[in-house]
XYZ file of C-alpha atoms in Angstrom:
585
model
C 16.605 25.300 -3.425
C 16.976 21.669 -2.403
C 15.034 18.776 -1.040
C 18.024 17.995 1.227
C 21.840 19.153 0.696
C 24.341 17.796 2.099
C 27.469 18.883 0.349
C 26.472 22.489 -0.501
C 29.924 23.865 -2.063
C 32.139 21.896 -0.815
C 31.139 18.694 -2.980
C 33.747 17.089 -4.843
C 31.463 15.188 -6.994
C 27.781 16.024 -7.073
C 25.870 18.851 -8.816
C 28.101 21.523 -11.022
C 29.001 24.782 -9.600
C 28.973 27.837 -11.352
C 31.989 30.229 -10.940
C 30.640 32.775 -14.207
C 27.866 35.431 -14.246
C 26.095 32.620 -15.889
C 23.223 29.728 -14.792
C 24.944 26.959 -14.787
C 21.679 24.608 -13.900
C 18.665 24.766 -15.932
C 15.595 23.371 -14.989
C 15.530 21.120 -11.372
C 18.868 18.298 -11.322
C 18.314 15.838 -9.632
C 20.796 13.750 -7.711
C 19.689 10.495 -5.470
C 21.970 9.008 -2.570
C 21.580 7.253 0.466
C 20.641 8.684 3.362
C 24.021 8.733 6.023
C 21.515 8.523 9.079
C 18.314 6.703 8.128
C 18.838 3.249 6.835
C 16.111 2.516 4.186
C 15.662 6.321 3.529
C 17.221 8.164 0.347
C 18.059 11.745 0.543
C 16.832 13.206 -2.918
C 18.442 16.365 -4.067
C 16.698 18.909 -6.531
C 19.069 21.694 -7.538
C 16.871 24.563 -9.157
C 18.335 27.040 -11.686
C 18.637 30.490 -10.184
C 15.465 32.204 -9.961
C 15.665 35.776 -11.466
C 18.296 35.125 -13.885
C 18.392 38.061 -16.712
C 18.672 35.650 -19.796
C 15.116 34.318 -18.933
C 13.076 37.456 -18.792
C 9.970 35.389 -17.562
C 9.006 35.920 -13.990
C 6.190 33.137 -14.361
C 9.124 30.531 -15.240
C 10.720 31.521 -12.181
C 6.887 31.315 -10.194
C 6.775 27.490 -12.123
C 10.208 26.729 -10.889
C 9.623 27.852 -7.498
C 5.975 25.695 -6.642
C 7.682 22.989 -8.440
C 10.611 23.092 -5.765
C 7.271 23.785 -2.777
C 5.611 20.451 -3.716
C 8.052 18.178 -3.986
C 10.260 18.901 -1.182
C 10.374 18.417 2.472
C 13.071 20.932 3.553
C 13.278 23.836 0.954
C 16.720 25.799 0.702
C 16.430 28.923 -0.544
C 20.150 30.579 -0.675
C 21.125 34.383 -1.294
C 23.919 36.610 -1.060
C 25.173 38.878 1.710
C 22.587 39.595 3.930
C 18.629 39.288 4.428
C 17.958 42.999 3.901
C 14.341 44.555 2.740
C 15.470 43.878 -1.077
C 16.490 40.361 0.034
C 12.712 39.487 0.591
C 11.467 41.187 -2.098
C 13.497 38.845 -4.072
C 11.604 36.156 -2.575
C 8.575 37.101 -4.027
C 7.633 33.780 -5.684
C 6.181 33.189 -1.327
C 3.408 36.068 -2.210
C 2.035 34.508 -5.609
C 1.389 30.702 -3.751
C -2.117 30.928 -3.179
C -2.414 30.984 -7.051
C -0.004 28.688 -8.065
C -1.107 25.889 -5.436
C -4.197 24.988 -4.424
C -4.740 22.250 -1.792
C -9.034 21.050 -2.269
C -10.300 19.915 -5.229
C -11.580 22.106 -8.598
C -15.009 20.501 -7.611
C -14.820 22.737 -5.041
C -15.217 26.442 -5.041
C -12.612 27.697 -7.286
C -11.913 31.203 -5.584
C -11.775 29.803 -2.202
C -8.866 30.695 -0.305
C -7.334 27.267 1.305
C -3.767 29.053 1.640
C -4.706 27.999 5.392
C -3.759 24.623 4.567
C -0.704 25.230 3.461
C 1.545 24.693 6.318
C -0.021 20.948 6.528
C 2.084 19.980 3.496
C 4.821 22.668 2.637
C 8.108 21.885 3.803
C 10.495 23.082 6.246
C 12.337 26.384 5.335
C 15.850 27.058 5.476
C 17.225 30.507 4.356
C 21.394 30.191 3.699
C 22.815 33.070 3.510
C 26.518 32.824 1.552
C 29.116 35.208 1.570
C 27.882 36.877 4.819
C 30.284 39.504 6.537
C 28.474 41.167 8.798
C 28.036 40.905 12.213
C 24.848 39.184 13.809
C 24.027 42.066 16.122
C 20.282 43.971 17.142
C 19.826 46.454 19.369
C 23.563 45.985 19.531
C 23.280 42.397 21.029
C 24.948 39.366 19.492
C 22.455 37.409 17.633
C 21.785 33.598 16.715
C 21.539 32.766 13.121
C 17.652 32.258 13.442
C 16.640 35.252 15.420
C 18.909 37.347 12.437
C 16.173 35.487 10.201
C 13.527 36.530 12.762
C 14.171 40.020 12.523
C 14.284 39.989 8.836
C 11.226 38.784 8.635
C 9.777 41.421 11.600
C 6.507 43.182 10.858
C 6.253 46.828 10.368
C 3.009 48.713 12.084
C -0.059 50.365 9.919
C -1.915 50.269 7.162
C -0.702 52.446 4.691
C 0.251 50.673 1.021
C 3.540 50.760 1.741
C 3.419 49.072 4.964
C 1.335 46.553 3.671
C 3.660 45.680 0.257
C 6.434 45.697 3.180
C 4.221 42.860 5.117
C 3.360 40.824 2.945
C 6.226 38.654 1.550
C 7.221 38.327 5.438
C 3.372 37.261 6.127
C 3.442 34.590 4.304
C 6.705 33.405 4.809
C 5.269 32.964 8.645
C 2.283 31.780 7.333
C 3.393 29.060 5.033
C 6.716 27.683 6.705
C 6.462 27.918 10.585
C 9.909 25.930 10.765
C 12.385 28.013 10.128
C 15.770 28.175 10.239
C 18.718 30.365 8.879
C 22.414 29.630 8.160
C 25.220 32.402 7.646
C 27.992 30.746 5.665
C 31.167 33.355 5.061
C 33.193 33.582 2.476
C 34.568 29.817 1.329
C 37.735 30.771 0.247
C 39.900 33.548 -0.921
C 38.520 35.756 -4.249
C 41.679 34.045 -6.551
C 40.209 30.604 -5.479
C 36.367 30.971 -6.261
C 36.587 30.054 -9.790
C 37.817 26.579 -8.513
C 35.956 25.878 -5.487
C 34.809 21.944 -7.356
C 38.904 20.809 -6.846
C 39.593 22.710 -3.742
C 41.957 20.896 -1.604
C 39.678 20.441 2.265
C 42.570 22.455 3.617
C 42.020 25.466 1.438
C 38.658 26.022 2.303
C 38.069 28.660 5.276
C 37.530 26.778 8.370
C 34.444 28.923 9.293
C 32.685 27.980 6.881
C 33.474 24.296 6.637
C 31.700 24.526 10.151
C 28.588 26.132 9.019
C 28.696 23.501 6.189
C 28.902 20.873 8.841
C 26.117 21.803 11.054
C 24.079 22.573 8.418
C 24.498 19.140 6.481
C 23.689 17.617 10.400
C 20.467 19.629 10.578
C 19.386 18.323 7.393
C 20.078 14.921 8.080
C 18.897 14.523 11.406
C 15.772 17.322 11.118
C 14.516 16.890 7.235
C 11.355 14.629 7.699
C 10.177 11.964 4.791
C 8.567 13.582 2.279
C 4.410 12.975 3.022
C 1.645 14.123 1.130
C -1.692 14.965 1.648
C -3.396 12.660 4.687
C 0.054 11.860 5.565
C 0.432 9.673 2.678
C 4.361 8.572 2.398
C 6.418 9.447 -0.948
C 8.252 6.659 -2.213
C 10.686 7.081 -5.096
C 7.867 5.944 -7.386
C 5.335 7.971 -6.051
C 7.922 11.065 -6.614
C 8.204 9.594 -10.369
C 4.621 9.983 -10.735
C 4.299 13.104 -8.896
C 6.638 15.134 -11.207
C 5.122 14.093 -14.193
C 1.632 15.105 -12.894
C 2.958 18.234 -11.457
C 4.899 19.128 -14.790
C 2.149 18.723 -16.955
C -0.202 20.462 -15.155
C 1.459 23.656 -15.300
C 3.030 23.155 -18.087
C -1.028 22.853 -19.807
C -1.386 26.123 -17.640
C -3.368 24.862 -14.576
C -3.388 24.936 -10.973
C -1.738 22.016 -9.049
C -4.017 20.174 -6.501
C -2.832 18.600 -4.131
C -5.897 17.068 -3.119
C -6.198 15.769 -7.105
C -3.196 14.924 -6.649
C -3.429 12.542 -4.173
C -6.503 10.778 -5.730
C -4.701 10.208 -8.845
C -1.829 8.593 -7.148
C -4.131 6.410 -5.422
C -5.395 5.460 -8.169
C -1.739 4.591 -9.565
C -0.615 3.383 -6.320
C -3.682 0.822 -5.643
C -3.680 -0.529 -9.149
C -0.556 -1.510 -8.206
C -0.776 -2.952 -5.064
C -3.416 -5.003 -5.820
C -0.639 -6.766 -8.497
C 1.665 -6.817 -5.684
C -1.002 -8.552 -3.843
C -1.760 -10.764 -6.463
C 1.844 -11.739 -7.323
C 2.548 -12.699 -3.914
C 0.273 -14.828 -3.685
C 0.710 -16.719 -7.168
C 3.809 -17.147 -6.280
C 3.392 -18.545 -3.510
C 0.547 -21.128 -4.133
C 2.317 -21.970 -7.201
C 5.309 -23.647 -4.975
C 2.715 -24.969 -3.200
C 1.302 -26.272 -6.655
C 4.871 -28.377 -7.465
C 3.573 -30.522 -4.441
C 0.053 -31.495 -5.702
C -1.956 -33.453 -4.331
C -2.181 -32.608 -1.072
C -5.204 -32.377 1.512
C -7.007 -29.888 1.759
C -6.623 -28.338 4.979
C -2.906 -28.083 3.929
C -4.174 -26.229 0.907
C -6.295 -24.102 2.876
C -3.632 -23.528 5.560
C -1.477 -21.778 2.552
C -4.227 -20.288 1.445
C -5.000 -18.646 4.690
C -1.502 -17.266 5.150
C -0.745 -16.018 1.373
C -3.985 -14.359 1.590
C -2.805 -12.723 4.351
C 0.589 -12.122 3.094
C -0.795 -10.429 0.034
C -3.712 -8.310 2.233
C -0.572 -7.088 4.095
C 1.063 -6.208 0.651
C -1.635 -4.477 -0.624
C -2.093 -2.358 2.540
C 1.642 -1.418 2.797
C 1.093 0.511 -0.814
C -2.296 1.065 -1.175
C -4.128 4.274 0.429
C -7.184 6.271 -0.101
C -9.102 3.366 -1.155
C -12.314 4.633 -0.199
C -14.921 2.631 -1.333
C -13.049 -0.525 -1.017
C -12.835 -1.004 -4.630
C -9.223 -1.911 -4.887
C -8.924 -4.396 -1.936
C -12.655 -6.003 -3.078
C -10.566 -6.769 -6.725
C -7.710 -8.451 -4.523
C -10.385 -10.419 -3.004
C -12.361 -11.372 -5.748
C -8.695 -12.601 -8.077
C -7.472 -14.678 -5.109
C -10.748 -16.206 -3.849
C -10.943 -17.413 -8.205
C -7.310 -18.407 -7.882
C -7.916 -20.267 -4.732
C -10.663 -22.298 -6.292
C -8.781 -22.629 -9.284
C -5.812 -24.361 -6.952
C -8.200 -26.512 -5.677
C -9.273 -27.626 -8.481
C -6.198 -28.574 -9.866
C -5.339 -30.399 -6.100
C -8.430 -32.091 -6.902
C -7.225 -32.946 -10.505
C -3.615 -34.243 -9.369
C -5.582 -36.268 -6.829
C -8.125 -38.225 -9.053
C -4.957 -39.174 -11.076
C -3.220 -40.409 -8.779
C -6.132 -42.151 -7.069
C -7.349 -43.955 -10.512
C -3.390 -44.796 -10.943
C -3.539 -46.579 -7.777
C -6.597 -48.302 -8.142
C -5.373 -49.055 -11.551
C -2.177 -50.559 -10.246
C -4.174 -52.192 -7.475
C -6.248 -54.127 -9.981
C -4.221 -55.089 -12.264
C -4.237 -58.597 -11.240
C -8.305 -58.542 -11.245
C -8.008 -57.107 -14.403
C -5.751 -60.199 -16.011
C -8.138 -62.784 -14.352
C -11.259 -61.315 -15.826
C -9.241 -61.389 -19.229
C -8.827 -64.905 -18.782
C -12.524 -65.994 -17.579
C -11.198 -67.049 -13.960
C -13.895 -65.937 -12.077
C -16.368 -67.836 -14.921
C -16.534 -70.882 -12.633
C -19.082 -71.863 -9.837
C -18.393 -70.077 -7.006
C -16.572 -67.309 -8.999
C -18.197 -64.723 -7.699
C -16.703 -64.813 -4.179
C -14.231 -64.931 -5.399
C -14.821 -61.861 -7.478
C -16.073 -60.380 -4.229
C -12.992 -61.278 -2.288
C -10.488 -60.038 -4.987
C -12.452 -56.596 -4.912
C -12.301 -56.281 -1.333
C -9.135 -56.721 -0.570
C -7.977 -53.932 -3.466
C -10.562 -51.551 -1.890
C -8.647 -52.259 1.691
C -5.297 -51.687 0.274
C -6.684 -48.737 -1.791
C -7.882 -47.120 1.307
C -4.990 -48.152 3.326
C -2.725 -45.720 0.469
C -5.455 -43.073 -0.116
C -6.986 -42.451 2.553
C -5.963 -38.634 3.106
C -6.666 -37.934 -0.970
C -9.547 -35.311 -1.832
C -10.824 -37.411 -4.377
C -10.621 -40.956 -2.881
C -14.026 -41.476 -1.895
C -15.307 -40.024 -5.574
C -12.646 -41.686 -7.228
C -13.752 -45.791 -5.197
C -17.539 -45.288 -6.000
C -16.642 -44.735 -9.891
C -14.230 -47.554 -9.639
C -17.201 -49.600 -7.709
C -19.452 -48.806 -10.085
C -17.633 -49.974 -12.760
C -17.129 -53.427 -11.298
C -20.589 -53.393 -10.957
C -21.249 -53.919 -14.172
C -18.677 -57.074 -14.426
C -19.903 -58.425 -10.959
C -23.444 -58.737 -12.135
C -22.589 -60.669 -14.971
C -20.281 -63.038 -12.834
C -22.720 -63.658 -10.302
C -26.005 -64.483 -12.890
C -23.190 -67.371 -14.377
C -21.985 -68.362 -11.129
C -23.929 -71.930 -11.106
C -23.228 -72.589 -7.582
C -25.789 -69.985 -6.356
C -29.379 -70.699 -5.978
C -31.654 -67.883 -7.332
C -32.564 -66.828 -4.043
C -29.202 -66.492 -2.911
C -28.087 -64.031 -6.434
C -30.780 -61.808 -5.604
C -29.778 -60.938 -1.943
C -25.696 -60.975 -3.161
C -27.291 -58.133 -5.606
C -29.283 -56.313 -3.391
C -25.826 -56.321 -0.716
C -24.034 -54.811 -3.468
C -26.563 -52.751 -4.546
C -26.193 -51.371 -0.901
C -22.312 -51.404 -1.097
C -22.689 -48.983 -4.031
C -25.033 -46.606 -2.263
C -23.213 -46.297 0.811
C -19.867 -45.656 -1.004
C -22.018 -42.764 -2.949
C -22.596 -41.381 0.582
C -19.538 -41.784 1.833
C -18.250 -39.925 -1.120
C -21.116 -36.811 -0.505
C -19.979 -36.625 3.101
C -16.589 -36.018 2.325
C -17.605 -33.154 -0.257
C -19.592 -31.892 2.769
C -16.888 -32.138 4.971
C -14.355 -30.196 2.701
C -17.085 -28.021 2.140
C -17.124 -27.071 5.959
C -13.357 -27.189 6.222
C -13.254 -24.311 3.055
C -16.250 -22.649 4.870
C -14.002 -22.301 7.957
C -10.982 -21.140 5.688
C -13.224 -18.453 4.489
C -14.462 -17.385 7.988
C -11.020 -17.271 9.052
C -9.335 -15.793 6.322
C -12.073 -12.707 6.741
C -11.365 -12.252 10.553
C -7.767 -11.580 9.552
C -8.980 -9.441 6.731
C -11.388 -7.212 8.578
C -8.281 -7.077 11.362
C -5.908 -5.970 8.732
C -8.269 -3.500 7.175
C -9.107 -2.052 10.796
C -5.422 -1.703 11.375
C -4.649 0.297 8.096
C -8.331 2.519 9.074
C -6.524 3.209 12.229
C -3.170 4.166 11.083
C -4.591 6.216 8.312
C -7.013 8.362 10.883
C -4.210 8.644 12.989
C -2.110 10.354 10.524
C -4.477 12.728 9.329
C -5.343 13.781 13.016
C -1.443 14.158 13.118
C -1.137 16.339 10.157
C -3.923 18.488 11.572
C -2.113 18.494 15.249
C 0.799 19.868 13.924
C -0.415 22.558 11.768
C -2.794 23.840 14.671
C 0.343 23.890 16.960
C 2.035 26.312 14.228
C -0.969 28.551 13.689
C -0.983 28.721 17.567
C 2.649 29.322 17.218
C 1.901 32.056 15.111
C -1.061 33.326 16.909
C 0.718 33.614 20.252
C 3.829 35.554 17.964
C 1.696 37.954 16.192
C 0.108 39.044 19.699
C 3.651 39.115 22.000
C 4.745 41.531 18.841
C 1.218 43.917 19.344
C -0.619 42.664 16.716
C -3.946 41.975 18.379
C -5.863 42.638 14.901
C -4.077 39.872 13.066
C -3.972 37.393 15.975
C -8.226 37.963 16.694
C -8.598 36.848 12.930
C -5.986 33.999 13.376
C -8.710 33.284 15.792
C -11.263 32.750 13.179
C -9.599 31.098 10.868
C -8.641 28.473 13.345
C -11.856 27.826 14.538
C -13.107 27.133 11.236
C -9.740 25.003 10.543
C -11.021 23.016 13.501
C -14.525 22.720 11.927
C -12.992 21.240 8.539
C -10.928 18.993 10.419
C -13.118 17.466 12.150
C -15.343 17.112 9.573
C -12.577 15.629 7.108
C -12.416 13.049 10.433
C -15.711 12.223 10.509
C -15.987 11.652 7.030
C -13.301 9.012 6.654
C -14.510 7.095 9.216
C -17.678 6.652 7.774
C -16.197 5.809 4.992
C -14.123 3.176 6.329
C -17.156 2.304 8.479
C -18.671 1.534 4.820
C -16.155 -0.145 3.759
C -15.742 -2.540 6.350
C -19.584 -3.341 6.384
C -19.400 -3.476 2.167
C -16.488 -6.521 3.254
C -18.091 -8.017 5.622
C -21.505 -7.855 3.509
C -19.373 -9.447 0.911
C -18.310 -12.509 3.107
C -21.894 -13.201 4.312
C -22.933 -13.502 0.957
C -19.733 -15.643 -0.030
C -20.972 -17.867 3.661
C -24.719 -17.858 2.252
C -24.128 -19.425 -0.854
C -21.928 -21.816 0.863
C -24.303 -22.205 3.382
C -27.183 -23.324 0.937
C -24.610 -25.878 -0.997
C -24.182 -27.310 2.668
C -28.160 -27.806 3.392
C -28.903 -29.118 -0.500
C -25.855 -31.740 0.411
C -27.017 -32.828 3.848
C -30.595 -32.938 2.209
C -29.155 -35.411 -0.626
C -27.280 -37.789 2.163
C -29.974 -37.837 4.262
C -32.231 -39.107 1.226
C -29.813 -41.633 0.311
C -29.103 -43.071 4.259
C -32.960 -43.621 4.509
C -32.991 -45.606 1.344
C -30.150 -47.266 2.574
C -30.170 -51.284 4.065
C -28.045 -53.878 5.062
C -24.250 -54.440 5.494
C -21.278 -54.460 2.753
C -18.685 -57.201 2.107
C -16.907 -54.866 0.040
C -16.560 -51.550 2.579
């Protein structure tokens, strides 16, 4: 049994073959290689040992072997010898003892319910190879295709009698559980003498019958073997496979019942851990390139904000699934909206440095004249006032796009404050009269600087307020997106296995078996019910989750919101206390 195969016996490299009465594969080899067809797919192989081997003595081994191959496959190979006579399927009894090795809902649920129904959502296509055939393909005495021999192998017998019913049953559930179907009838590879060497056959030696079985079956694999999907229609990566066998193993090896349903949720759990890390990374790396350029304004900031955040959204959502409650993608939220105000807070950092460098270079002049008493002199003070001015022109000239310019003039203002005053009270050429209105200008000078400086905190404030309402549109269009595609695959999964039980249905009563096909009938209606409730279900739940985000981001706006009124509240204080004109600004 196989995943995929696509060099059966004829493989010159590959998986071992055994040419002695004895298993030569033990346990499930696997071998990974690209896929010939499907660029970006890999073709995984799992070679199982023989099933019934006489060495083993443990039928439940075999069972073990055989679920294992069931859940982690997408096209399952099951090969035999000769012919598919009555003993044939009996050999394939592992089919019959499913429904206790697998269960698809939840242990929550009720334990003895029968969800066997379910089945053909998530088993995999069936392929029956037959090697070393030698008979003719002929009923009623009519040449027959490979999958109509299967067809009539797997025919039902009449009644209700024990025997009957032990002769049903493997050949029930075979229909049941793997609606696609196929059979291949490979003859003899090669003459007896060459068997034991079949690994370094020479192409040529090899029966040319069989090499074209071999060749349309490798085709049918490659072109008809879907990606291997799990429950919901959740897509198994090589990772997710990783995890999968591990969980798998260990649950039967402790002696429990696979779920695929717990299955799923522990993956997600796995799998959204993870992609919120993805998510994370993508954007730290991003905004720390963006970092090696610091300072820089802010809508620039925000504008890289905006797009990494929706970079790492999309990350997330390409990995993540079955977040339910929104729990995963609310922790991506949270980490980048902290890193984002961490960023700007170093952008406002890099700024005030290199603002207070500036005006440090700009004054250095002022600086040297106050060292040497040059404004100590009647009429010192305009000059004072005209040194100051022009290094707050210049300053403004070369700052004017910095976060931190306006905060970064009114401390440098108010520290010349502190020198002016003491220049103007010895500046003898003023009259009294005269230094009080020069201090109440300045006083003025200083107050409208402080609300120059407020309004530009409000106006970043507004500009990161607009970020946010952005960056949530594009969220909320993202999540809506993944809702969609995730609703649409579950309707999908339950599309196609309502077209096989129809399938089924429609086969059951074109062979005369009414009985069976009225309590298809049943069960189908009541597969409807579940799946429509399973629909409903998720979309409330992403109905939730979407209100839950977009709860979030009022809250997030609210906050902001108040920090906005409390600063317009302080400015408009400080305007109506606010007179008269400014030499300085």
């Amino acid at each position: 049994m196989h995943t995929s195969l696509c060099f059966f016996g004829v493989a010159l490299s590959g998986f071992a073959l055994g040419s002695t009465i004895e298993s030569k594969t033990k346990g499930i080899w696997m071998w990974c290689v690209s896929h010939p067809t499907k660029a970006g797919t890999t073709l995984v192989l799992l070679d199982t040992e023989g099933l019934g081997d006489v060495e083993k003595g443990d039928s439940k081994h075999d069972t073990n072997i055989f679920c294992l191959a069931v859940l982690l496959s997408s096209t399952l190979v099951y090969n035999s010898r000769g012919t598919i006579d009555n003993r044939a399927v009996e050999e394939l009894q592992y089919v019959t003892e499913l429904t206790e090795c697998i269960k698809v809902k939840s242990s929550d649920a009720d334990e003895d319910a029968d969800d066997s129904s379910e089945f053909v959502k998530f088993f995999p296509s069936f392929i029956w190879a037959v090697r070393d055939f030698t008979l003719e393909r002929k009923i009623d005495g009519k040449d027959a295709t490979e999958n109509e021999y299967l067809e009539f192998a797997l025919k039902l017998k009449h009644g209700t009698s024990k025997k009957v019913m032990e002769f049903n049953l493997p050949r029930e559930c075979i229909q049941k559980f793997f609606p696609s179907r196929t059979c291949f009838t490979f003859p003899f590879p090669t003459a007896p003498k060459n068997v034991s060497r079949l690994e370094s056959l020479d192409p040529a030696d090899l029966s040319s019958e069989f090499l074209e079985v071999t060749d349309r079956f490798c085709n049918f694999v490659f072109h008809e073997s879907h990606v291997k999907k799990l429950k919901d229609g959740i897509t198994v990566t090589g990772r997710v496979l990783s995890h999968l066998v591990k969980m798998y193993v260990d649950t039967i090896s402790s002696g429990a019942v696979p779920c695929l349903e717990n299955a799923v949720i522990a993956m997600s759990m796995i799998e959204n851990e993870a992609a919120v890390k993805e998510g994370l990374q993508v954007y730290k790396s991003g905004m720390k390139k963006l970092k090696d350029s610091f300072p820089l304004e802010l809508k620039d900031v925000s504008s890289e904000h905006q797009r990494l955040s929706s970079t790492a959204t999309q990350t997330f959502m390409k990995r993540s699934f079955r977040d339910t409650d929104g729990k995963y993608l609310k922790s991506l939220e949270e980490n980048i909206n902290k890193l984002f105000d961490g960023y700007l807070c170093q952008n406002e950092q890099a700024s005030k440095r290199r603002c207070e460098d500036l005006l440090s270079s700009l004054s250095e002049t002022m600086t040297e004249k106050l060292k040497q008493g040059f404004y100590a002199k009647p009429g010192g003070y305009d000059l004072f006032c005209k040194d100051l001015e022009d290094i707050v022109k210049n300053y403004k000239n070369q700052a004017n796009k910095e976060v931190k310019a306006e905060d970064v003039l009114e401390e440098f203002l108010k520290q010349k404050s502190v020198e002016s005053k003491a220049i103007l009270q010895a500046d003898k050429k003023l009259t009294e009269k005269e230094k009080i209105i020069k201090e109440e200008t300045e006083k003025a000078t200083l107050l409208k600087q402080e609300i120059k400086a407020k309004e530009e905190k409000q106006r970043q404030l507004e500009e990161k307020m607009e970020a946010e309402r952005r960056s949530n549109e594009e969220r909320m269009r993202q999540m809506k997106v993944k809702m969609d595609e995730e609703i649409r695959l579950q309707r999908e999964e339950a599309e196609r296995a309502m077209d096989s039980k129809l399938r089924e249905q429609a086969d059951l009563l074109e062979k005369g078996f009414k009985e069976k096909a009225d309590r298809m009938s049943q069960e189908m209606e009541e597969f409807k019910r579940q799946n429509a409730e399973a629909e409903s279900n998720r979309a409330r739940e992403f109905a939730e989750m979407l209100e839950n985000s977009n709860k979030r981001h009022e809250e997030s706006m609210a906050m902001m919101m108040q920090q906005s009124r409390q600063q317009m509240e302080a400015i408009q204080r400080m305007n109506a206390r606010s007179s008269g004109g400014c030499c300085i600004l």
